[in-house]
mmCIF file of N, CA and C in Angstrom:
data_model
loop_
_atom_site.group_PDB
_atom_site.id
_atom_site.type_symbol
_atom_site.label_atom_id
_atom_site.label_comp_id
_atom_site.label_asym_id
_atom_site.label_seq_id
_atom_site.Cartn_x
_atom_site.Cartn_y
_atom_site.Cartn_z
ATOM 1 N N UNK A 178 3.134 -10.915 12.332
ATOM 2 C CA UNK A 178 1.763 -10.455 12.498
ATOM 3 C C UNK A 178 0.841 -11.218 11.552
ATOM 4 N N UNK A 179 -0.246 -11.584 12.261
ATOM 5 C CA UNK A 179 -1.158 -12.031 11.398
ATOM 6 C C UNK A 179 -1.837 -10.426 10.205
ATOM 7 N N UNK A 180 -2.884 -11.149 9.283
ATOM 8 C CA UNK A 180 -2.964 -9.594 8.659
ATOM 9 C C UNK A 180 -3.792 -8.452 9.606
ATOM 10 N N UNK A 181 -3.395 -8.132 9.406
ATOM 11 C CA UNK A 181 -3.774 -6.329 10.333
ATOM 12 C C UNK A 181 -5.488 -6.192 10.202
ATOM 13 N N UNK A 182 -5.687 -5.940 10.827
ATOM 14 C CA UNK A 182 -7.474 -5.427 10.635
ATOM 15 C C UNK A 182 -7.744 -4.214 11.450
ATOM 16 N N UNK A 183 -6.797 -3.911 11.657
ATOM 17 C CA UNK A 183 -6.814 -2.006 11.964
ATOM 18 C C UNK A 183 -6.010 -1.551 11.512
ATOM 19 N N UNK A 184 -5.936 -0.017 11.877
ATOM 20 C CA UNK A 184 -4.493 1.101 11.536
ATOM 21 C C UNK A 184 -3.408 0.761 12.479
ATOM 22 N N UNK A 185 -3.568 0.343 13.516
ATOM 23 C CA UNK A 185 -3.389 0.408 14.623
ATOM 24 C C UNK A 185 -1.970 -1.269 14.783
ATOM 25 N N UNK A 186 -2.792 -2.263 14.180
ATOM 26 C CA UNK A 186 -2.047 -3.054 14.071
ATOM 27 C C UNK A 186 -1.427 -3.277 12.968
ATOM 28 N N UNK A 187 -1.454 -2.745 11.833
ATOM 29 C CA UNK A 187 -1.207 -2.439 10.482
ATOM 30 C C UNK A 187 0.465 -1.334 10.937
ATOM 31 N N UNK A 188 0.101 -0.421 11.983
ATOM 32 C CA UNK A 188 1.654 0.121 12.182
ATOM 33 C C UNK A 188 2.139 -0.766 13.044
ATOM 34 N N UNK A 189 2.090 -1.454 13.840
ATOM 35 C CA UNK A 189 2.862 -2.198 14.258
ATOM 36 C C UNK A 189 3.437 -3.711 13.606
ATOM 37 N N UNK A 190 2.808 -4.268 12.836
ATOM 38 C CA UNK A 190 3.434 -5.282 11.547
ATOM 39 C C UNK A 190 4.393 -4.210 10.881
ATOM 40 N N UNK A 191 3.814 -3.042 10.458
ATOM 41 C CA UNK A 191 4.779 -2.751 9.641
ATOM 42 C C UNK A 191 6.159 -2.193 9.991
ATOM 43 N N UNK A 192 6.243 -1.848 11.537
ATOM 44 C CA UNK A 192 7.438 -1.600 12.249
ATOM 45 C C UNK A 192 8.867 -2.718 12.478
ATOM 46 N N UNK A 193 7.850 -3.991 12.297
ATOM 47 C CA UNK A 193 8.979 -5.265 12.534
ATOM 48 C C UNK A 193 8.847 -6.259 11.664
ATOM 49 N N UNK A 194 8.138 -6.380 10.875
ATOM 50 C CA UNK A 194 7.621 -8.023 9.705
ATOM 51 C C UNK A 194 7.969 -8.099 8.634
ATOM 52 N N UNK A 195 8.511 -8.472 8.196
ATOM 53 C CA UNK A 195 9.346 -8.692 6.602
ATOM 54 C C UNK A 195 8.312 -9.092 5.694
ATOM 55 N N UNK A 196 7.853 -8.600 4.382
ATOM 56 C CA UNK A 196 6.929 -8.278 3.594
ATOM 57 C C UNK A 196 7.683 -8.378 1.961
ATOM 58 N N UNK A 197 6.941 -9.291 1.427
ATOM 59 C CA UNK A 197 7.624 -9.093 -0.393
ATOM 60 C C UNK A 197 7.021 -7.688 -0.547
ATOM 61 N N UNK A 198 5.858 -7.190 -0.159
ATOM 62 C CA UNK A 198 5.042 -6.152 -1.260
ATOM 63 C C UNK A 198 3.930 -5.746 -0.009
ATOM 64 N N UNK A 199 3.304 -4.642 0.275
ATOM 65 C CA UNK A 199 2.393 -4.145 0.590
ATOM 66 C C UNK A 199 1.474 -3.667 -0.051
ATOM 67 N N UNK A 200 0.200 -3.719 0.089
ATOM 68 C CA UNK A 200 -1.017 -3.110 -0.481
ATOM 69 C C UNK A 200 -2.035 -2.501 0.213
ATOM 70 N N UNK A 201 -1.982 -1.286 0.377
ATOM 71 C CA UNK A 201 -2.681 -0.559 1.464
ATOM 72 C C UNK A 201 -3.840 0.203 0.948
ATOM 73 N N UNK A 202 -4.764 0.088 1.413
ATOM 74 C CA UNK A 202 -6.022 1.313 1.088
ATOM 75 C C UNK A 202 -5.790 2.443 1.536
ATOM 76 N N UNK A 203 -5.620 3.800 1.050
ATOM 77 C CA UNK A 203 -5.168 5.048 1.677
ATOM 78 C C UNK A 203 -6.399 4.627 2.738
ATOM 79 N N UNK A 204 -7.829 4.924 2.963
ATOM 80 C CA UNK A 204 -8.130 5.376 3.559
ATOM 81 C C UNK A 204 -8.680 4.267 4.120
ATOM 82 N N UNK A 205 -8.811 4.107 5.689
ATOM 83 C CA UNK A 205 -9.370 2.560 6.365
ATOM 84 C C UNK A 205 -10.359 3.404 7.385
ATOM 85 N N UNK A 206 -11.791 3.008 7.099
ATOM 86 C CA UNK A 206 -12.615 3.794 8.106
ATOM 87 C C UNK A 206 -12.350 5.365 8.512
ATOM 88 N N UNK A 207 -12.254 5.887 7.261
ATOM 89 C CA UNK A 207 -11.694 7.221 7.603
ATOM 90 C C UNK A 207 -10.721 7.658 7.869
ATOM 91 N N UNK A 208 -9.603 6.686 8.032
ATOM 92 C CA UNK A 208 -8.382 6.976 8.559
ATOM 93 C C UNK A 208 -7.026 7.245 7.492
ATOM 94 N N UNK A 209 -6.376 7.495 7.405
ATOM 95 C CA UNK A 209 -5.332 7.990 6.358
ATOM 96 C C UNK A 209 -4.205 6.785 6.607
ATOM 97 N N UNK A 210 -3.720 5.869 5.241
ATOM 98 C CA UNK A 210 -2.892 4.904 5.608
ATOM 99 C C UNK A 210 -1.390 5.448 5.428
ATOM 100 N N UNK A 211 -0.949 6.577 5.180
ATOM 101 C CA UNK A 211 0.119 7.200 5.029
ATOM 102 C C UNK A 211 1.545 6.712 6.003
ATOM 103 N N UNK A 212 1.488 6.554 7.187
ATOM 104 C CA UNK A 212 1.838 6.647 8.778
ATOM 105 C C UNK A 212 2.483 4.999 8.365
ATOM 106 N N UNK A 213 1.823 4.150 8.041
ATOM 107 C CA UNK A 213 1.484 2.660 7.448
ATOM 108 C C UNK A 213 2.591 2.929 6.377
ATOM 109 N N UNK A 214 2.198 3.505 5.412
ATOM 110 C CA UNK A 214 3.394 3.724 4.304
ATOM 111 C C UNK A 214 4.825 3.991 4.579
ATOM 112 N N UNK A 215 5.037 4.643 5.627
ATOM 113 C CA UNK A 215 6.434 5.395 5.497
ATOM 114 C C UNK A 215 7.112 4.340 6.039
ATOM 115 N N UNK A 216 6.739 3.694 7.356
ATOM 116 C CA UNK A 216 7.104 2.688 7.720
ATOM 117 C C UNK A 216 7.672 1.464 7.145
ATOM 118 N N UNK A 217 6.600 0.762 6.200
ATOM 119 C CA UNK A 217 7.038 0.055 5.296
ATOM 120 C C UNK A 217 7.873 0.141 4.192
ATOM 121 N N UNK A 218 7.832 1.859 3.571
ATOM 122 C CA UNK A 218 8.587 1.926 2.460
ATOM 123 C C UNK A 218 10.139 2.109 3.636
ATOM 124 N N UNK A 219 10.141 2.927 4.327
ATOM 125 C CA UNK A 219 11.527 3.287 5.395
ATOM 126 C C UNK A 219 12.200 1.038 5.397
ATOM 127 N N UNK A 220 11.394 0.611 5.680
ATOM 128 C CA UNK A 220 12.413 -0.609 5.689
ATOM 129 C C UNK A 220 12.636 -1.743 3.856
ATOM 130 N N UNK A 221 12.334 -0.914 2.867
ATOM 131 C CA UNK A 221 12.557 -0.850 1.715
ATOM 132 C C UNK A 221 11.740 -2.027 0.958
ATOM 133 N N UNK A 222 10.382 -2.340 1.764
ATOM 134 C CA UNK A 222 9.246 -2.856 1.038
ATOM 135 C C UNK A 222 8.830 -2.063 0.111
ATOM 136 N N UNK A 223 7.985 -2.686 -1.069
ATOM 137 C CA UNK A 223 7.472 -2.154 -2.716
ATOM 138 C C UNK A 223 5.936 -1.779 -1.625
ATOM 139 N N UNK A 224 5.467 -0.610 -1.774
ATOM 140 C CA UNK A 224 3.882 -0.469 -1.748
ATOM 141 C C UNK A 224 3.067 -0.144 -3.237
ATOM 142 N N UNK A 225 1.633 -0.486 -2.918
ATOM 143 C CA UNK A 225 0.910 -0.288 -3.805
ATOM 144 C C UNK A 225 -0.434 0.392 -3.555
ATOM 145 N N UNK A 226 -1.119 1.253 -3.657
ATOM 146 C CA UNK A 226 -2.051 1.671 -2.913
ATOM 147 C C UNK A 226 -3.495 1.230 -3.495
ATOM 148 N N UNK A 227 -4.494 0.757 -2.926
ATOM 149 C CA UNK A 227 -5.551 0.340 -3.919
ATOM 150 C C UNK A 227 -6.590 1.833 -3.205
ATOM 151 N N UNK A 228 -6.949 1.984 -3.939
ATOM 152 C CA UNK A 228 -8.192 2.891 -3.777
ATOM 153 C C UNK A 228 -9.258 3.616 -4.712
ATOM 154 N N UNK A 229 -10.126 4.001 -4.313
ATOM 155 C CA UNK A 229 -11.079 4.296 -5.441
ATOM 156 C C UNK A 229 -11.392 5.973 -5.928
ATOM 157 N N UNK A 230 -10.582 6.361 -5.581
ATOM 158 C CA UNK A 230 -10.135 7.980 -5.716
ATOM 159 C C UNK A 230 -10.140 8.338 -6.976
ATOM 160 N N UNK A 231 -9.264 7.423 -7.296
ATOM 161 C CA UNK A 231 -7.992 8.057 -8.413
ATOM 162 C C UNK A 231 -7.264 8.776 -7.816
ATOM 163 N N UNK A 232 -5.819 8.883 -9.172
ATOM 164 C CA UNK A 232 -4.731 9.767 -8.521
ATOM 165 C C UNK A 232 -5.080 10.974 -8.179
ATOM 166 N N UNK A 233 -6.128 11.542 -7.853
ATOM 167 C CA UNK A 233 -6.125 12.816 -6.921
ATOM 168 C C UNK A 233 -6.860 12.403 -5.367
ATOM 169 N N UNK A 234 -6.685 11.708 -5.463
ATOM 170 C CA UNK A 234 -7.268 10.844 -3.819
ATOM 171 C C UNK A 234 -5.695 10.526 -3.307
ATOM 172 N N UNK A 235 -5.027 10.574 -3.549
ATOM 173 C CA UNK A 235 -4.092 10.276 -2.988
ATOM 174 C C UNK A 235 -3.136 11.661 -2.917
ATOM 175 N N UNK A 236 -2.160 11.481 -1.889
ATOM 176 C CA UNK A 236 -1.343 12.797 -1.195
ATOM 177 C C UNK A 236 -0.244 12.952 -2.484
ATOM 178 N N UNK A 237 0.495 13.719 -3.006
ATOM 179 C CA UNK A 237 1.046 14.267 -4.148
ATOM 180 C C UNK A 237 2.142 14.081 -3.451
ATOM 181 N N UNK A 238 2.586 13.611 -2.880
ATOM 182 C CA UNK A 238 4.113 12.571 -2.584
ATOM 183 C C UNK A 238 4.325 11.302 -2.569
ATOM 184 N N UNK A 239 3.043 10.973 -2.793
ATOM 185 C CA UNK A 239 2.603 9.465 -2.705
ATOM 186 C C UNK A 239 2.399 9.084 -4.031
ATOM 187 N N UNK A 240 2.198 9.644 -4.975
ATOM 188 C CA UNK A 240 1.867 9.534 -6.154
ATOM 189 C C UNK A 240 2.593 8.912 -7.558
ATOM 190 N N UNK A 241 4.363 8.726 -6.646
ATOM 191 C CA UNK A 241 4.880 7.553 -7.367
ATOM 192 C C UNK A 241 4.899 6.322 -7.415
ATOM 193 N N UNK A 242 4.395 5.857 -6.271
ATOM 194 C CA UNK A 242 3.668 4.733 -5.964
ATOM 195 C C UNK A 242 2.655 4.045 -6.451
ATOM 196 N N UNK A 243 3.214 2.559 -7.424
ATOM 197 C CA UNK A 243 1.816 2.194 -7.662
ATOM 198 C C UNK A 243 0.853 2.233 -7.362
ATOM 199 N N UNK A 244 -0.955 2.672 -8.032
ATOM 200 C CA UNK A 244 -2.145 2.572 -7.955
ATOM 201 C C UNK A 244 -3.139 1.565 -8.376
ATOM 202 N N UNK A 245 -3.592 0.675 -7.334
ATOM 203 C CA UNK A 245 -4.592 -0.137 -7.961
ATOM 204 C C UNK A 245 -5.884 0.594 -8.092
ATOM 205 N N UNK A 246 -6.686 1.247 -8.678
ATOM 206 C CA UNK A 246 -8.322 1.439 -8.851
ATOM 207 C C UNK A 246 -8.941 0.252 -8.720
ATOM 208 N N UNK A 247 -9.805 0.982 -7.163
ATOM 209 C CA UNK A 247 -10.923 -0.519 -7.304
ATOM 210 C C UNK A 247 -12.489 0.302 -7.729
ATOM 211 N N UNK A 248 -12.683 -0.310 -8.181
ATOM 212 C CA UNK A 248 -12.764 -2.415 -8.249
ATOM 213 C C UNK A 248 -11.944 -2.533 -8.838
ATOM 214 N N UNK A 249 -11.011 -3.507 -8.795
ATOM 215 C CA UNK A 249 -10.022 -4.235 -9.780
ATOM 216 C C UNK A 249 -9.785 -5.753 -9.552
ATOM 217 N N UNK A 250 -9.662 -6.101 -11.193
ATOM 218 C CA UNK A 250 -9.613 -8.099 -11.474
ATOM 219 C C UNK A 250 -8.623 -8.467 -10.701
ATOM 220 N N UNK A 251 -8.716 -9.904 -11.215
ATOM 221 C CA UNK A 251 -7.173 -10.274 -10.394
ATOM 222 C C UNK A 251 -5.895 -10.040 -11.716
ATOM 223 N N UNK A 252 -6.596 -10.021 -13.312
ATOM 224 C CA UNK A 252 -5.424 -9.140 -14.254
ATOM 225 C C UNK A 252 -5.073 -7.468 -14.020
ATOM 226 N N UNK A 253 -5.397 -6.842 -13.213
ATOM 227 C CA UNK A 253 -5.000 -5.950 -12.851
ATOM 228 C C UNK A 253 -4.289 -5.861 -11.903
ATOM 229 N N UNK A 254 -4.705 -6.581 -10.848
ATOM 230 C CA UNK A 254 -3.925 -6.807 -9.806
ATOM 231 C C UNK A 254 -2.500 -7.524 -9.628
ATOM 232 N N UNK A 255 -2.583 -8.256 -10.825
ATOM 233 C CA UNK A 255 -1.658 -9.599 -11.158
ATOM 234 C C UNK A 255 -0.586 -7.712 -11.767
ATOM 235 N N UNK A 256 -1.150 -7.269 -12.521
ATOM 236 C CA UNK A 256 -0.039 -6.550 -13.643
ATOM 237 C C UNK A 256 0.372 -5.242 -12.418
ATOM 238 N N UNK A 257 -0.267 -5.275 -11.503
ATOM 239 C CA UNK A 257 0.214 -3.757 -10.265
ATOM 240 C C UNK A 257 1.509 -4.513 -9.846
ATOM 241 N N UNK A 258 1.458 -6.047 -9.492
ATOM 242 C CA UNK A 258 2.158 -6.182 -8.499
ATOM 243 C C UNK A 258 3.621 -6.470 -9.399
ATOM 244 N N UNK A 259 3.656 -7.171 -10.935
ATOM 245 C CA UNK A 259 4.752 -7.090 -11.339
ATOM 246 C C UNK A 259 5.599 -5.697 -11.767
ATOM 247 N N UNK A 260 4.755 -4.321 -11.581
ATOM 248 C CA UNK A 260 5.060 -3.085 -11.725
ATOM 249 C C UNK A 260 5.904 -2.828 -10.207
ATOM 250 N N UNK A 261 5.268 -3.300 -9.644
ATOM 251 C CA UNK A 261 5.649 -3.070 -8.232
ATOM 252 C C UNK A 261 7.147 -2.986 -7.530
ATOM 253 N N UNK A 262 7.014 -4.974 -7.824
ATOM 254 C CA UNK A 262 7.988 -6.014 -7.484
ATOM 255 C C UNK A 262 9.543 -5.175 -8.077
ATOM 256 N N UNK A 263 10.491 -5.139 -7.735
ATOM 257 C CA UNK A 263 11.488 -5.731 -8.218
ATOM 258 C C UNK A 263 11.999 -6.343 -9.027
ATOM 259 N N UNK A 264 12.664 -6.342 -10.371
ATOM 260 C CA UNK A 264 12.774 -7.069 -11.604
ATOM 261 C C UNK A 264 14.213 -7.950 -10.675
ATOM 262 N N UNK A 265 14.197 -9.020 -11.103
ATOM 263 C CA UNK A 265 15.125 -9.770 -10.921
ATOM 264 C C UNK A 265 16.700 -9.475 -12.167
ATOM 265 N N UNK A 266 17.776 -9.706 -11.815
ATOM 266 C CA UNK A 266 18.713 -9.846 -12.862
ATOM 267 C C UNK A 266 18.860 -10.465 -13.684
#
């Protein structure tokens, strides 16, 4: 899949496309990216959620999941995704 620019195609990449890392906005035009999440985490991709909530904007099962707060640099972004990632051996 090219990148997703809906919910819509956003679940369907995430049903079949191999991914180092995801970064999802909970909410896309009103819509809840959750549906998006399970999917991706179910085939054992790292997510990260960016949003401007804070942790109470987000669903309280979701909440072990890295959080980017936006606005955020690219040193924030740089330090979500090595939280994220997988440590190598």
């Amino acid at each position: 899949c090219a990148l997703p620019i809906c919910l819509d195609d956003a679940l369907a990449c995430a049903g079949h496309d191999d991914y180092d890392l995801a970064i999802l906005d909970v909410n896309v035009k009103g819509k809840e990216t959750y549906a998006v999440a399970e999917r991706v985490v179910a085939r054992g991709t790292p997510i990260i959620f960016a949003m401007g909530y804070g942790v109470n904007g987000i669903a309280e099962s979701w909440r072990a999941h890295p959080i980017l707060q936006k606005p955020f640099d690219a040193k924030s972004l740089s330090a979500v995704i090595a939280a994220a990632l997988p440590r190598s051996p």
